[in-house]
mmCIF file of C-alpha atoms in Angstrom:
data_model
loop_
_atom_site.group_PDB
_atom_site.id
_atom_site.type_symbol
_atom_site.label_atom_id
_atom_site.label_comp_id
_atom_site.label_asym_id
_atom_site.label_seq_id
_atom_site.Cartn_x
_atom_site.Cartn_y
_atom_site.Cartn_z
ATOM 1 C CA UNK H 1 3.126 -3.891 13.214
ATOM 2 C CA UNK H 2 2.280 -4.282 9.904
ATOM 3 C CA UNK H 3 2.814 -7.960 8.305
ATOM 4 C CA UNK H 4 1.875 -7.259 4.895
ATOM 5 C CA UNK H 5 1.277 -4.835 2.083
ATOM 6 C CA UNK H 6 -1.008 -4.765 -0.744
ATOM 7 C CA UNK H 7 -0.879 -2.349 -3.694
ATOM 8 C CA UNK H 8 -4.229 -2.134 -6.152
ATOM 9 C CA UNK H 9 -3.572 0.499 -8.654
ATOM 10 C CA UNK H 10 -7.066 2.010 -10.333
ATOM 11 C CA UNK H 11 -7.417 4.604 -12.879
ATOM 12 C CA UNK H 12 -8.473 6.995 -10.697
ATOM 13 C CA UNK H 13 -6.174 5.917 -7.471
ATOM 14 C CA UNK H 14 -3.990 3.566 -5.784
ATOM 15 C CA UNK H 15 -4.959 1.832 -2.932
ATOM 16 C CA UNK H 16 -2.515 0.047 -0.127
ATOM 17 C CA UNK H 17 -4.124 -2.248 1.646
ATOM 18 C CA UNK H 18 -1.849 -2.629 4.995
ATOM 19 C CA UNK H 19 -2.664 -5.958 6.923
ATOM 20 C CA UNK H 20 -1.878 -5.863 10.694
ATOM 21 C CA UNK H 21 -1.994 -8.146 13.053
ATOM 22 C CA UNK H 22 -6.009 -7.359 13.961
ATOM 23 C CA UNK H 23 -7.103 -5.017 11.306
ATOM 24 C CA UNK H 24 -7.040 -4.667 7.622
ATOM 25 C CA UNK H 25 -6.192 -0.710 6.841
ATOM 26 C CA UNK H 26 -6.726 0.684 3.577
ATOM 27 C CA UNK H 27 -5.320 4.010 2.625
ATOM 28 C CA UNK H 28 -6.641 5.484 -0.616
ATOM 29 C CA UNK H 29 -4.262 7.776 -2.682
ATOM 30 C CA UNK H 30 -5.459 9.733 -5.797
ATOM 31 C CA UNK H 31 -2.076 11.330 -6.370
ATOM 32 C CA UNK H 32 0.329 9.012 -8.475
ATOM 33 C CA UNK H 33 3.608 10.729 -7.174
ATOM 34 C CA UNK H 34 2.633 10.597 -3.674
ATOM 35 C CA UNK H 35 1.770 6.791 -4.123
ATOM 36 C CA UNK H 36 4.796 6.283 -5.715
ATOM 37 C CA UNK H 37 6.808 7.801 -2.814
ATOM 38 C CA UNK H 38 5.173 6.013 -0.127
ATOM 39 C CA UNK H 39 5.707 2.709 -2.047
ATOM 40 C CA UNK H 40 9.555 3.707 -2.075
ATOM 41 C CA UNK H 41 9.274 4.460 1.753
ATOM 42 C CA UNK H 42 7.954 1.235 2.751
ATOM 43 C CA UNK H 43 9.928 -0.650 5.463
ATOM 44 C CA UNK H 44 12.409 -3.139 3.633
ATOM 45 C CA UNK H 45 11.321 -6.093 6.063
ATOM 46 C CA UNK H 46 7.696 -5.631 4.735
ATOM 47 C CA UNK H 47 6.776 -7.763 2.424
ATOM 48 C CA UNK H 48 4.351 -6.296 -0.116
ATOM 49 C CA UNK H 49 2.517 -7.414 -3.776
ATOM 50 C CA UNK H 50 1.531 -5.348 -6.415
ATOM 51 C CA UNK H 51 -2.143 -6.255 -7.548
ATOM 52 C CA UNK H 52 -4.002 -4.652 -10.546
#
Protein backbone atom coordinates (compact mmCIF):
# COMPACT_ATOMS: atom_id res chain seq x y z
CA UNK A 1 0.00 0.00 0.00
CA UNK A 2 1.62 3.27 -1.11
CA UNK A 3 1.91 5.84 1.66
CA UNK A 4 3.24 8.82 -0.30
CA UNK A 5 4.23 9.79 -3.83
CA UNK A 6 6.87 12.38 -4.74
CA UNK A 7 6.81 13.72 -8.28
CA UNK A 8 10.04 15.15 -9.66
CA UNK A 9 10.00 16.88 -13.04
CA UNK A 10 13.15 17.26 -15.13
CA UNK A 11 13.47 18.64 -18.65
CA UNK A 12 13.76 15.11 -20.09
CA UNK A 13 11.53 13.02 -17.83
CA UNK A 14 9.16 12.85 -14.88
CA UNK A 15 9.94 10.62 -11.90
CA UNK A 16 7.31 9.19 -9.59
CA UNK A 17 8.86 8.07 -6.31
CA UNK A 18 6.38 5.84 -4.49
CA UNK A 19 7.07 5.18 -0.82
CA UNK A 20 5.65 1.87 0.35
CA UNK A 21 6.07 0.29 3.76
CA UNK A 22 9.33 -1.45 2.91
CA UNK A 23 10.64 -0.19 -0.42
CA UNK A 24 10.85 3.02 -2.43
CA UNK A 25 9.77 2.44 -6.03
CA UNK A 26 10.81 4.85 -8.77
CA UNK A 27 8.96 5.08 -12.07
CA UNK A 28 10.59 7.17 -14.81
CA UNK A 29 8.36 8.41 -17.64
CA UNK A 30 9.72 10.35 -20.60
CA UNK A 31 6.33 11.24 -22.10
CA UNK A 32 4.83 14.33 -20.40
CA UNK A 33 1.25 13.47 -21.41
CA UNK A 34 1.46 9.98 -19.91
CA UNK A 35 2.93 11.44 -16.74
CA UNK A 36 0.02 13.87 -16.44
CA UNK A 37 -2.46 11.02 -16.94
CA UNK A 38 -0.75 8.99 -14.25
CA UNK A 39 -0.80 11.95 -11.88
CA UNK A 40 -4.55 12.35 -12.43
CA UNK A 41 -5.14 8.64 -11.77
CA UNK A 42 -3.52 8.61 -8.32
CA UNK A 43 -5.91 7.45 -5.57
CA UNK A 44 -7.51 10.34 -3.67
CA UNK A 45 -6.22 9.14 -0.28
CA UNK A 46 -2.58 9.12 -1.36
CA UNK A 47 -0.54 12.10 -0.27
CA UNK A 48 1.76 13.48 -2.95
CA UNK A 49 4.06 16.43 -3.16
CA UNK A 50 5.43 17.95 -6.37
CA UNK A 51 9.18 18.45 -6.59
CA UNK A 52 11.42 20.25 -9.02
